[in-house]
PDB file of C-alpha atoms and ligand atoms in Angstrom:
ATOM      1  CA  MET D   1      -0.112  -0.046  -0.080  1.00  0.00           C
ATOM      2  CA  LYS D   2       1.143   3.451  -0.858  1.00  0.00           C
ATOM      3  CA  THR D   3       1.994   5.736   2.187  1.00  0.00           C
ATOM      4  CA  LEU D   4      -0.364   8.657   2.570  1.00  0.00           C
ATOM      5  CA  LYS D   5      -0.373  11.655   4.800  1.00  0.00           C
ATOM      6  CA  ILE D   6      -2.922  12.910   7.233  1.00  0.00           C
ATOM      7  CA  ALA D   7      -2.787  16.438   8.748  1.00  0.00           C
ATOM      8  CA  ILE D   8      -3.890  16.969  12.150  1.00  0.00           C
ATOM      9  CA  GLN D   9      -3.807  20.052  14.602  1.00  0.00           C
ATOM     10  CA  LYS D  10      -0.393  20.669  15.992  1.00  0.00           C
ATOM     11  CA  SER D  11      -1.884  22.181  19.257  1.00  0.00           C
ATOM     12  CA  GLY D  12      -5.045  23.374  20.408  1.00  0.00           C
ATOM     13  CA  ARG D  13      -8.465  21.859  21.022  1.00  0.00           C
ATOM     14  CA  LEU D  14      -8.416  19.086  18.545  1.00  0.00           C
ATOM     15  CA  ASN D  15      -4.924  17.948  18.927  1.00  0.00           C
ATOM     16  CA  GLU D  16      -5.048  15.691  22.081  1.00  0.00           C
ATOM     17  CA  LYS D  17      -8.293  13.912  20.800  1.00  0.00           C
ATOM     18  CA  SER D  18      -6.793  13.589  17.157  1.00  0.00           C
ATOM     19  CA  VAL D  19      -3.692  11.729  18.573  1.00  0.00           C
ATOM     20  CA  GLN D  20      -5.640   9.493  20.893  1.00  0.00           C
ATOM     21  CA  LEU D  21      -7.919   8.357  18.186  1.00  0.00           C
ATOM     22  CA  LEU D  22      -5.077   7.575  15.802  1.00  0.00           C
ATOM     23  CA  LYS D  23      -3.350   5.649  18.660  1.00  0.00           C
ATOM     24  CA  SER D  24      -6.654   3.840  19.467  1.00  0.00           C
ATOM     25  CA  CYS D  25      -6.563   2.720  16.070  1.00  0.00           C
ATOM     26  CA  GLY D  26      -3.502   0.783  16.760  1.00  0.00           C
ATOM     27  CA  LEU D  27      -1.151   3.434  15.067  1.00  0.00           C
ATOM     28  CA  SER D  28       2.173   3.611  16.587  1.00  0.00           C
ATOM     29  CA  PHE D  29       4.069   6.762  16.356  1.00  0.00           C
ATOM     30  CA  GLU D  30       6.146   9.304  18.117  1.00  0.00           C
ATOM     31  CA  ASN D  31       4.445  12.502  19.176  1.00  0.00           C
ATOM     32  CA  TYR D  32       6.894  15.203  19.579  1.00  0.00           C
ATOM     33  CA  LYS D  33       5.857  18.613  20.053  1.00  0.00           C
ATOM     34  CA  SER D  34       8.719  20.226  18.094  1.00  0.00           C
ATOM     35  CA  SER D  35       8.444  17.952  14.692  1.00  0.00           C
ATOM     36  CA  LEU D  36       5.986  18.898  12.022  1.00  0.00           C
ATOM     37  CA  ILE D  37       5.968  15.236  10.579  1.00  0.00           C
ATOM     38  CA  THR D  38       5.995  11.813  12.133  1.00  0.00           C
ATOM     39  CA  THR D  39       6.003   8.523  10.649  1.00  0.00           C
ATOM     40  CA  VAL D  40       3.758   5.786  11.808  1.00  0.00           C
ATOM     41  CA  ALA D  41       5.879   2.598  12.300  1.00  0.00           C
ATOM     42  CA  ASN D  42       3.146  -0.134  11.654  1.00  0.00           C
ATOM     43  CA  PHE D  43       0.862   1.391   9.190  1.00  0.00           C
ATOM     44  CA  PRO D  44       1.474   3.244   5.774  1.00  0.00           C
ATOM     45  CA  LEU D  45       0.843   6.722   6.978  1.00  0.00           C
ATOM     46  CA  GLU D  46       2.764   9.858   7.996  1.00  0.00           C
ATOM     47  CA  ILE D  47       1.321  12.565  10.191  1.00  0.00           C
ATOM     48  CA  LEU D  48       1.715  16.222   9.695  1.00  0.00           C
ATOM     49  CA  PHE D  49       1.128  18.603  12.368  1.00  0.00           C
ATOM     50  CA  LEU D  50      -0.340  22.025  11.298  1.00  0.00           C
ATOM     51  CA  ARG D  51      -2.413  24.942  12.230  1.00  0.00           C
ATOM     52  CA  ASP D  52      -6.065  23.792  12.242  1.00  0.00           C
ATOM     53  CA  ASP D  53      -6.991  26.695   9.610  1.00  0.00           C
ATOM     54  CA  ASP D  54      -4.418  25.359   7.144  1.00  0.00           C
ATOM     55  CA  ILE D  55      -5.741  21.836   7.280  1.00  0.00           C
ATOM     56  CA  PRO D  56      -8.662  21.853   4.705  1.00  0.00           C
ATOM     57  CA  GLU D  57      -6.737  23.534   1.978  1.00  0.00           C
ATOM     58  CA  TYR D  58      -3.833  21.349   2.376  1.00  0.00           C
ATOM     59  CA  VAL D  59      -5.996  18.319   1.873  1.00  0.00           C
ATOM     60  CA  GLN D  60      -7.878  19.982  -0.989  1.00  0.00           C
ATOM     61  CA  ASP D  61      -4.718  20.621  -2.711  1.00  0.00           C
ATOM     62  CA  GLY D  62      -3.424  17.081  -2.016  1.00  0.00           C
ATOM     63  CA  ILE D  63      -0.364  18.114   0.133  1.00  0.00           C
ATOM     64  CA  ALA D  64      -2.057  16.086   2.782  1.00  0.00           C
ATOM     65  CA  ASP D  65      -4.371  13.145   1.683  1.00  0.00           C
ATOM     66  CA  MET D  66      -6.420  13.304   4.773  1.00  0.00           C
ATOM     67  CA  GLY D  67      -7.121  15.737   7.579  1.00  0.00           C
ATOM     68  CA  ILE D  68      -8.948  15.968  10.949  1.00  0.00           C
ATOM     69  CA  VAL D  69     -10.445  19.311  11.339  1.00  0.00           C
ATOM     70  CA  GLY D  70     -13.493  20.995  12.720  1.00  0.00           C
ATOM     71  CA  GLU D  71     -16.509  21.360  10.344  1.00  0.00           C
ATOM     72  CA  ASN D  72     -16.471  25.231  11.174  1.00  0.00           C
ATOM     73  CA  VAL D  73     -12.922  25.554   9.603  1.00  0.00           C
ATOM     74  CA  ILE D  74     -13.863  23.259   6.373  1.00  0.00           C
ATOM     75  CA  ALA D  75     -16.874  25.716   5.807  1.00  0.00           C
ATOM     76  CA  GLU D  76     -15.086  28.832   6.557  1.00  0.00           C
ATOM     77  CA  THR D  77     -12.327  27.998   4.157  1.00  0.00           C
ATOM     78  CA  ARG D  78     -14.668  26.825   1.153  1.00  0.00           C
ATOM     79  CA  SER D  79     -12.528  23.946   0.531  1.00  0.00           C
ATOM     80  CA  ASP D  80     -13.502  21.239  -1.770  1.00  0.00           C
ATOM     81  CA  VAL D  81     -12.706  18.289   0.328  1.00  0.00           C
ATOM     82  CA  ALA D  82     -14.639  14.724   1.021  1.00  0.00           C
ATOM     83  CA  TYR D  83     -16.043  14.070   4.318  1.00  0.00           C
ATOM     84  CA  ILE D  84     -14.830  10.515   5.345  1.00  0.00           C
ATOM     85  CA  GLN D  85     -16.173  10.264   8.732  1.00  0.00           C
ATOM     86  CA  ARG D  86     -17.824  12.251  11.471  1.00  0.00           C
ATOM     87  CA  LEU D  87     -15.607  11.935  14.762  1.00  0.00           C
ATOM     88  CA  GLY D  88     -17.850  13.082  17.524  1.00  0.00           C
ATOM     89  CA  PHE D  89     -15.420  15.310  19.410  1.00  0.00           C
ATOM     90  CA  GLY D  90     -14.804  18.951  19.178  1.00  0.00           C
ATOM     91  CA  ARG D  91     -18.283  19.498  19.392  1.00  0.00           C
ATOM     92  CA  CYS D  92     -19.418  23.378  19.371  1.00  0.00           C
ATOM     93  CA  THR D  93     -21.627  25.969  18.091  1.00  0.00           C
ATOM     94  CA  LEU D  94     -20.981  29.053  16.043  1.00  0.00           C
ATOM     95  CA  LYS D  95     -23.236  31.618  17.479  1.00  0.00           C
ATOM     96  CA  ILE D  96     -24.289  35.160  17.365  1.00  0.00           C
ATOM     97  CA  ALA D  97     -24.104  37.068  20.619  1.00  0.00           C
ATOM     98  CA  ILE D  98     -25.322  40.240  21.511  1.00  0.00           C
ATOM     99  CA  PRO D  99     -25.013  42.461  24.812  1.00  0.00           C
ATOM    100  CA  THR D 100     -27.066  41.496  27.571  1.00  0.00           C
ATOM    101  CA  HIS D 101     -29.255  44.667  27.308  1.00  0.00           C
ATOM    102  CA  SER D 102     -29.561  44.882  23.413  1.00  0.00           C
ATOM    103  CA  PRO D 103     -32.517  46.021  21.836  1.00  0.00           C
ATOM    104  CA  VAL D 104     -31.963  43.160  19.267  1.00  0.00           C
ATOM    105  CA  THR D 105     -34.720  40.621  19.554  1.00  0.00           C
ATOM    106  CA  GLN D 106     -34.985  39.001  16.411  1.00  0.00           C
ATOM    107  CA  LEU D 107     -32.640  38.483  13.288  1.00  0.00           C
ATOM    108  CA  ALA D 108     -33.997  41.316  11.181  1.00  0.00           C
ATOM    109  CA  ASP D 109     -33.153  43.756  13.821  1.00  0.00           C
ATOM    110  CA  LEU D 110     -29.389  43.073  13.211  1.00  0.00           C
ATOM    111  CA  GLU D 111     -30.035  44.764   9.841  1.00  0.00           C
ATOM    112  CA  GLY D 112     -27.390  47.554   9.321  1.00  0.00           C
ATOM    113  CA  LYS D 113     -25.685  46.488  12.578  1.00  0.00           C
ATOM    114  CA  SER D 114     -21.890  45.628  12.956  1.00  0.00           C
ATOM    115  CA  ILE D 115     -20.823  42.150  13.798  1.00  0.00           C
ATOM    116  CA  ALA D 116     -17.530  41.072  14.852  1.00  0.00           C
ATOM    117  CA  THR D 117     -16.184  37.429  13.708  1.00  0.00           C
ATOM    118  CA  SER D 118     -13.312  35.363  12.850  1.00  0.00           C
ATOM    119  CA  TYR D 119     -15.829  33.576  10.481  1.00  0.00           C
ATOM    120  CA  PRO D 120     -16.810  36.098   7.976  1.00  0.00           C
ATOM    121  CA  VAL D 121     -17.555  33.561   5.183  1.00  0.00           C
ATOM    122  CA  ILE D 122     -20.071  31.439   7.317  1.00  0.00           C
ATOM    123  CA  LEU D 123     -21.841  34.563   8.678  1.00  0.00           C
ATOM    124  CA  LYS D 124     -22.205  36.077   5.612  1.00  0.00           C
ATOM    125  CA  ASN D 125     -23.749  33.100   4.196  1.00  0.00           C
ATOM    126  CA  PHE D 126     -26.073  32.622   7.373  1.00  0.00           C
ATOM    127  CA  LEU D 127     -27.290  36.269   7.079  1.00  0.00           C
ATOM    128  CA  ASP D 128     -27.770  36.080   3.201  1.00  0.00           C
ATOM    129  CA  ASN D 129     -30.015  33.000   3.898  1.00  0.00           C
ATOM    130  CA  GLN D 130     -32.103  35.184   6.391  1.00  0.00           C
ATOM    131  CA  GLY D 131     -31.929  38.309   4.090  1.00  0.00           C
ATOM    132  CA  VAL D 132     -30.281  40.390   6.403  1.00  0.00           C
ATOM    133  CA  GLN D 133     -27.637  42.813   5.680  1.00  0.00           C
ATOM    134  CA  ALA D 134     -25.170  43.469   8.498  1.00  0.00           C
ATOM    135  CA  ASP D 135     -21.665  45.144   8.553  1.00  0.00           C
ATOM    136  CA  ILE D 136     -19.309  42.019   9.155  1.00  0.00           C
ATOM    137  CA  ARG D 137     -16.138  42.988  10.449  1.00  0.00           C
ATOM    138  CA  THR D 138     -13.395  40.561  10.663  1.00  0.00           C
ATOM    139  CA  ILE D 139     -11.048  40.097  13.363  1.00  0.00           C
ATOM    140  CA  SER D 140      -8.955  37.111  14.061  1.00  0.00           C
ATOM    141  CA  GLY D 141      -9.192  36.703  17.720  1.00  0.00           C
ATOM    142  CA  SER D 142     -10.785  37.804  21.207  1.00  0.00           C
ATOM    143  CA  VAL D 143     -13.946  38.914  19.224  1.00  0.00           C
ATOM    144  CA  GLU D 144     -16.114  38.878  22.584  1.00  0.00           C
ATOM    145  CA  ILE D 145     -14.318  42.097  23.362  1.00  0.00           C
ATOM    146  CA  GLY D 146     -15.829  43.634  20.260  1.00  0.00           C
ATOM    147  CA  PRO D 147     -19.082  45.126  21.893  1.00  0.00           C
ATOM    148  CA  GLY D 148     -17.450  46.249  24.931  1.00  0.00           C
ATOM    149  CA  LEU D 149     -14.909  48.293  23.108  1.00  0.00           C
ATOM    150  CA  GLY D 150     -17.470  49.693  20.862  1.00  0.00           C
ATOM    151  CA  LEU D 151     -16.266  47.978  17.949  1.00  0.00           C
ATOM    152  CA  SER D 152     -19.298  46.012  16.945  1.00  0.00           C
ATOM    153  CA  ASP D 153     -23.009  45.813  17.993  1.00  0.00           C
ATOM    154  CA  ALA D 154     -22.872  41.802  17.954  1.00  0.00           C
ATOM    155  CA  ILE D 155     -20.321  39.008  17.790  1.00  0.00           C
ATOM    156  CA  CYS D 156     -20.500  35.901  15.688  1.00  0.00           C
ATOM    157  CA  ASP D 157     -18.008  33.093  17.618  1.00  0.00           C
ATOM    158  CA  ILE D 158     -17.711  29.647  18.784  1.00  0.00           C
ATOM    159  CA  VAL D 159     -19.573  28.942  22.046  1.00  0.00           C
ATOM    160  CA  SER D 160     -19.659  26.105  24.208  1.00  0.00           C
ATOM    161  CA  THR D 161     -20.450  26.660  27.901  1.00  0.00           C
ATOM    162  CA  GLY D 162     -21.186  30.568  27.320  1.00  0.00           C
ATOM    163  CA  GLY D 163     -19.026  31.311  30.176  1.00  0.00           C
ATOM    164  CA  THR D 164     -16.744  33.943  28.003  1.00  0.00           C
ATOM    165  CA  LEU D 165     -19.713  35.593  26.664  1.00  0.00           C
ATOM    166  CA  ARG D 166     -21.214  36.041  30.099  1.00  0.00           C
ATOM    167  CA  SER D 167     -17.994  37.558  31.437  1.00  0.00           C
ATOM    168  CA  ASN D 168     -18.095  40.083  28.589  1.00  0.00           C
ATOM    169  CA  GLY D 169     -21.692  41.213  29.025  1.00  0.00           C
ATOM    170  CA  LEU D 170     -23.077  39.001  26.130  1.00  0.00           C
ATOM    171  CA  LYS D 171     -25.762  36.599  25.600  1.00  0.00           C
ATOM    172  CA  PRO D 172     -26.466  34.088  23.021  1.00  0.00           C
ATOM    173  CA  PHE D 173     -28.735  35.144  20.363  1.00  0.00           C
ATOM    174  CA  ALA D 174     -28.806  33.113  17.340  1.00  0.00           C
ATOM    175  CA  ASP D 175     -27.314  29.512  16.271  1.00  0.00           C
ATOM    176  CA  VAL D 176     -25.319  30.019  13.047  1.00  0.00           C
ATOM    177  CA  MET D 177     -23.711  26.513  12.704  1.00  0.00           C
ATOM    178  CA  SER D 178     -23.002  23.363  14.955  1.00  0.00           C
ATOM    179  CA  SER D 179     -19.717  21.629  14.131  1.00  0.00           C
ATOM    180  CA  GLU D 180     -17.868  18.642  15.271  1.00  0.00           C
ATOM    181  CA  ALA D 181     -14.287  17.236  14.163  1.00  0.00           C
ATOM    182  CA  ILE D 182     -14.473  15.411  10.672  1.00  0.00           C
ATOM    183  CA  LEU D 183     -11.976  13.037   8.984  1.00  0.00           C
ATOM    184  CA  ILE D 184     -11.587  14.644   5.474  1.00  0.00           C
ATOM    185  CA  GLY D 185      -9.990  13.549   2.378  1.00  0.00           C
ATOM    186  CA  LYS D 186      -8.941  14.977  -0.737  1.00  0.00           C
ATOM    187  CA  GLN D 187     -11.507  14.269  -3.618  1.00  0.00           C
ATOM    188  CA  GLY D 188     -11.419  10.612  -4.696  1.00  0.00           C
ATOM    189  CA  ILE D 189      -9.197   9.264  -1.891  1.00  0.00           C
ATOM    190  CA  ALA D 190     -11.968   7.434  -0.257  1.00  0.00           C
ATOM    191  CA  GLU D 191     -11.454   4.175  -2.239  1.00  0.00           C
ATOM    192  CA  ASP D 192      -7.818   4.135  -1.557  1.00  0.00           C
ATOM    193  CA  PRO D 193      -6.925   1.063   0.702  1.00  0.00           C
ATOM    194  CA  VAL D 194      -5.265   2.893   3.433  1.00  0.00           C
ATOM    195  CA  VAL D 195      -8.188   5.316   3.980  1.00  0.00           C
ATOM    196  CA  ALA D 196     -10.423   2.499   3.609  1.00  0.00           C
ATOM    197  CA  GLU D 197      -8.649   0.547   6.594  1.00  0.00           C
ATOM    198  CA  LEU D 198      -8.218   3.688   8.718  1.00  0.00           C
ATOM    199  CA  LYS D 199     -11.929   4.626   8.278  1.00  0.00           C
ATOM    200  CA  GLN D 200     -13.107   0.942   9.394  1.00  0.00           C
ATOM    201  CA  ARG D 201     -10.737   1.124  12.651  1.00  0.00           C
ATOM    202  CA  ILE D 202     -11.969   4.587  13.332  1.00  0.00           C
ATOM    203  CA  GLN D 203     -15.518   3.096  13.215  1.00  0.00           C
ATOM    204  CA  SER D 204     -14.654   0.289  15.421  1.00  0.00           C
ATOM    205  CA  VAL D 205     -13.299   2.556  17.996  1.00  0.00           C
ATOM    206  CA  LEU D 206     -16.106   5.059  17.800  1.00  0.00           C
ATOM    207  CA  LEU D 207     -18.787   2.275  18.184  1.00  0.00           C
ATOM    208  CA  ALA D 208     -16.805   0.903  21.249  1.00  0.00           C
ATOM    209  CA  GLU D 209     -16.705   4.364  22.945  1.00  0.00           C
ATOM    210  CA  GLU D 210     -20.585   4.312  22.790  1.00  0.00           C
ATOM    211  CA  THR D 211     -21.008   0.713  24.296  1.00  0.00           C
ATOM    212  CA  LYS D 212     -20.521  -0.816  27.526  1.00  0.00           C
ATOM    213  CA  TYR D 213     -19.726  -4.586  28.261  1.00  0.00           C
ATOM    214  CA  VAL D 214     -22.592  -5.693  30.884  1.00  0.00           C
ATOM    215  CA  VAL D 215     -22.662  -8.960  32.786  1.00  0.00           C
ATOM    216  CA  LEU D 216     -25.688  -9.221  35.246  1.00  0.00           C
ATOM    217  CA  ASN D 217     -26.956 -12.085  37.534  1.00  0.00           C
ATOM    218  CA  VAL D 218     -30.505 -12.767  36.992  1.00  0.00           C
ATOM    219  CA  PRO D 219     -33.060 -15.216  38.634  1.00  0.00           C
ATOM    220  CA  LYS D 220     -34.019 -17.773  35.883  1.00  0.00           C
ATOM    221  CA  ALA D 221     -37.572 -16.823  36.623  1.00  0.00           C
ATOM    222  CA  ASN D 222     -37.053 -13.261  35.405  1.00  0.00           C
ATOM    223  CA  LEU D 223     -34.763 -14.140  32.507  1.00  0.00           C
ATOM    224  CA  ASP D 224     -37.536 -13.285  29.546  1.00  0.00           C
ATOM    225  CA  THR D 225     -38.200  -9.847  31.001  1.00  0.00           C
ATOM    226  CA  ILE D 226     -34.500  -9.025  31.527  1.00  0.00           C
ATOM    227  CA  LEU D 227     -33.777 -10.252  27.659  1.00  0.00           C
ATOM    228  CA  GLU D 228     -36.434  -7.953  26.322  1.00  0.00           C
ATOM    229  CA  LEU D 229     -34.564  -5.072  28.112  1.00  0.00           C
ATOM    230  CA  LEU D 230     -31.331  -6.129  26.644  1.00  0.00           C
ATOM    231  CA  PRO D 231     -30.746  -5.761  22.681  1.00  0.00           C
ATOM    232  CA  GLY D 232     -27.068  -6.907  22.262  1.00  0.00           C
ATOM    233  CA  VAL D 233     -25.054  -6.930  19.345  1.00  0.00           C
ATOM    234  CA  LYS D 234     -26.771  -9.752  18.210  1.00  0.00           C
ATOM    235  CA  SER D 235     -28.334 -11.506  21.240  1.00  0.00           C
ATOM    236  CA  PRO D 236     -27.023 -11.776  24.845  1.00  0.00           C
ATOM    237  CA  SER D 237     -24.837 -14.968  26.204  1.00  0.00           C
ATOM    238  CA  VAL D 238     -26.879 -16.519  29.067  1.00  0.00           C
ATOM    239  CA  MET D 239     -24.497 -18.905  31.369  1.00  0.00           C
ATOM    240  CA  PRO D 240     -25.282 -21.048  33.881  1.00  0.00           C
ATOM    241  CA  LEU D 241     -24.290 -20.268  37.557  1.00  0.00           C
ATOM    242  CA  ALA D 242     -23.342 -22.611  40.346  1.00  0.00           C
ATOM    243  CA  GLU D 243     -26.598 -21.281  41.733  1.00  0.00           C
ATOM    244  CA  PRO D 244     -29.128 -23.372  39.974  1.00  0.00           C
ATOM    245  CA  ASP D 245     -31.887 -20.829  39.958  1.00  0.00           C
ATOM    246  CA  TRP D 246     -29.833 -17.974  38.719  1.00  0.00           C
ATOM    247  CA  VAL D 247     -27.813 -17.176  35.134  1.00  0.00           C
ATOM    248  CA  ALA D 248     -25.396 -14.658  34.111  1.00  0.00           C
ATOM    249  CA  VAL D 249     -26.220 -12.611  31.085  1.00  0.00           C
ATOM    250  CA  HIS D 250     -23.371 -10.914  29.108  1.00  0.00           C
ATOM    251  CA  THR D 251     -24.035  -8.339  26.550  1.00  0.00           C
ATOM    252  CA  VAL D 252     -23.340  -4.797  25.452  1.00  0.00           C
ATOM    253  CA  ILE D 253     -25.342  -1.793  25.607  1.00  0.00           C
ATOM    254  CA  ASP D 254     -25.413   1.763  24.489  1.00  0.00           C
ATOM    255  CA  GLU D 255     -23.704   4.520  26.628  1.00  0.00           C
ATOM    256  CA  GLN D 256     -26.363   6.886  25.634  1.00  0.00           C
ATOM    257  CA  ASP D 257     -29.292   5.744  27.668  1.00  0.00           C
ATOM    258  CA  PHE D 258     -26.892   3.483  30.085  1.00  0.00           C
ATOM    259  CA  TRP D 259     -28.667   4.671  33.471  1.00  0.00           C
ATOM    260  CA  GLU D 260     -31.811   4.428  32.343  1.00  0.00           C
ATOM    261  CA  ARG D 261     -31.588   0.689  31.303  1.00  0.00           C
ATOM    262  CA  ILE D 262     -29.531  -0.266  34.394  1.00  0.00           C
ATOM    263  CA  ASN D 263     -32.316   1.001  36.562  1.00  0.00           C
ATOM    264  CA  LYS D 264     -35.007  -1.235  34.407  1.00  0.00           C
ATOM    265  CA  LEU D 265     -32.787  -4.144  34.800  1.00  0.00           C
ATOM    266  CA  LYS D 266     -32.549  -3.559  38.558  1.00  0.00           C
ATOM    267  CA  ALA D 267     -36.024  -3.229  39.017  1.00  0.00           C
ATOM    268  CA  ALA D 268     -36.590  -6.358  36.767  1.00  0.00           C
ATOM    269  CA  GLY D 269     -34.362  -8.477  39.329  1.00  0.00           C
ATOM    270  CA  ALA D 270     -30.852  -8.116  37.954  1.00  0.00           C
ATOM    271  CA  GLN D 271     -28.266  -8.151  40.967  1.00  0.00           C
ATOM    272  CA  GLY D 272     -24.446  -7.850  41.070  1.00  0.00           C
ATOM    273  CA  ILE D 273     -24.216  -5.941  37.719  1.00  0.00           C
ATOM    274  CA  VAL D 274     -20.635  -5.534  36.503  1.00  0.00           C
ATOM    275  CA  VAL D 275     -19.725  -2.945  33.927  1.00  0.00           C
ATOM    276  CA  MET D 276     -16.799  -2.736  31.426  1.00  0.00           C
ATOM    277  CA  PRO D 277     -15.378  -0.521  28.828  1.00  0.00           C
ATOM    278  CA  VAL D 278     -15.318  -2.063  25.363  1.00  0.00           C
ATOM    279  CA  GLU D 279     -12.033  -1.315  23.391  1.00  0.00           C
ATOM    280  CA  LYS D 280     -12.977  -2.216  19.904  1.00  0.00           C
ATOM    281  CA  ILE D 281     -16.260  -3.767  17.889  1.00  0.00           C
ATOM    282  CA  ILE D 282     -15.342  -5.188  14.837  1.00  0.00           C
ATOM    283  CA  MET D 283     -18.545  -5.693  12.767  1.00  0.00           C
TER     284      MET D 283
HETATM  285  P1  ATP I 301      -4.911  26.675  15.628  1.00  0.00           P
HETATM  286  O1  ATP I 301      -3.589  27.430  16.406  1.00  0.00           O
HETATM  287  O2  ATP I 301      -4.471  25.474  15.131  1.00  0.00           O
HETATM  288  O3  ATP I 301      -5.258  27.661  14.621  1.00  0.00           O
HETATM  289  P2  ATP I 301      -6.978  27.732  16.982  1.00  0.00           P
HETATM  290  O4  ATP I 301      -6.680  28.449  18.080  1.00  0.00           O
HETATM  291  O5  ATP I 301      -7.752  28.215  15.477  1.00  0.00           O
HETATM  292  O6  ATP I 301      -6.094  26.712  16.725  1.00  0.00           O
HETATM  293  P3  ATP I 301      -8.633  25.974  18.741  1.00  0.00           P
HETATM  294  O7  ATP I 301      -9.305  27.128  19.711  1.00  0.00           O
HETATM  295  O8  ATP I 301      -7.708  24.962  19.135  1.00  0.00           O
HETATM  296  O9  ATP I 301      -8.416  26.684  17.499  1.00  0.00           O
HETATM  297  O10 ATP I 301     -10.105  25.065  18.261  1.00  0.00           O
HETATM  298  C1  ATP I 301      -9.841  24.263  17.183  1.00  0.00           C
HETATM  299  C2  ATP I 301     -11.129  23.679  16.716  1.00  0.00           C
HETATM  300  O11 ATP I 301     -12.009  23.017  18.101  1.00  0.00           O
HETATM  301  C3  ATP I 301     -12.239  24.805  16.603  1.00  0.00           C
HETATM  302  O12 ATP I 301     -12.147  25.196  15.050  1.00  0.00           O
HETATM  303  C4  ATP I 301     -13.606  24.137  16.616  1.00  0.00           C
HETATM  304  O13 ATP I 301     -13.815  23.222  15.637  1.00  0.00           O
HETATM  305  C5  ATP I 301     -13.381  23.157  17.770  1.00  0.00           C
HETATM  306  N1  ATP I 301     -13.856  23.553  19.194  1.00  0.00           N
HETATM  307  C6  ATP I 301     -14.403  22.682  20.131  1.00  0.00           C
HETATM  308  N2  ATP I 301     -14.647  23.320  21.052  1.00  0.00           N
HETATM  309  C7  ATP I 301     -14.447  24.683  20.987  1.00  0.00           C
HETATM  310  C8  ATP I 301     -14.607  25.945  21.738  1.00  0.00           C
HETATM  311  N3  ATP I 301     -15.426  25.908  23.063  1.00  0.00           N
HETATM  312  N4  ATP I 301     -14.008  27.030  21.299  1.00  0.00           N
HETATM  313  C9  ATP I 301     -13.200  26.808  20.056  1.00  0.00           C
HETATM  314  N5  ATP I 301     -13.043  25.942  19.393  1.00  0.00           N
HETATM  315  C10 ATP I 301     -13.769  24.568  19.712  1.00  0.00           C
HETATM  316 MG1   MG I 302      -6.855  28.285  13.662  1.00  0.00          MG
END
C-alpha cells in the first residue's frame, strides 16, 4: 500500500483527541511537540502537524491526503474536500451573541448592525439566507471584546459553555452552525485501501466508545423480562451459575441511555451488575 499523509492540529482543542484516536486505531508513532511530521511505524501513514486553519486547503490541494479538522474551518475556508467520517469530538456551536441589554430581539433587527467575527464567510452565508444585511467586521481573535470596546453591536463566535460570553456582558442570540471534528480526504481518496482501512478502524473505535460490556446475574424466573430490556450486538449470552436458579447474562449496551437501562434491569431483578469498557467492536 502506498504511504499517505494525514494532517492533524499541531496544538489546540483538537490535537489531543486526534492523536488519541489514531493511537486507539493501533497506529504507533512518536508525538514530539517540536516535529512537524512523524512516521507511523506499523501503518503506511505519515502525520503532519499543522495549524487547523491550514488543514482543509492542504487536503484540497493534495499536500495531505487526509485531515482531521472542525467542520467550522472546512466551511469557512470553502474547501473542496470529501467527508470520510464524523468523529464525534470537538463539538461546538458558532453563535451570534449580543450585549445583555441589546435592543435586538429578532434576526431582522441585525439589519445594518456591525458584527465582529473570525468566521466572515459562514456568517455572511447565514445572514444572506436570512435576508439580513449587516456590516461584518473580520477580526482574528478575542472577538468577544468587540461590543465592550464599541467595535461592534454583536459578535459571531464559537460558544461551548457560554462562560466567556457572560463574563463579557454578552448573551447567545442565534445559532449559526454546529460543528464537530471530521476526517476529511482529498476528492477521490476514499477508495484508497489505506483510507478504507483507517476508516474501518475509526468506526470500530467510535462504536466501542458508545458501548459498555455488561454482566448481570439474573434469577431464571425473570430471564425473559430481562432479555427484553437487552438488545445486544446480536443476542446476549446466557451462562449457567453455580446457583441453579440463577444465570449470568453477558451483553453490550449503549452508553447513551445507560443509566436508564441499568435502573430498569435492577427493577426487573438483575443483581451484581458489572460494567466494563469496550475497546473495539469489529462488525
Ligand atoms: P490553531 O492554532 O490550530 O489555528 P485555533 O486557536 O484556531 O488553533 P482551537 O481553539 O484550538 O483553534 O480550536 C480548534 C477547533 O476546535 C475549532 O475550530 C472548533 O472546531 C473546535 N472547538 C470545540 N470546542 C471549541 C470551543 N469551545 N472553542 C473553540 N473551538 C472549539
Ligand atoms: Mg486556527
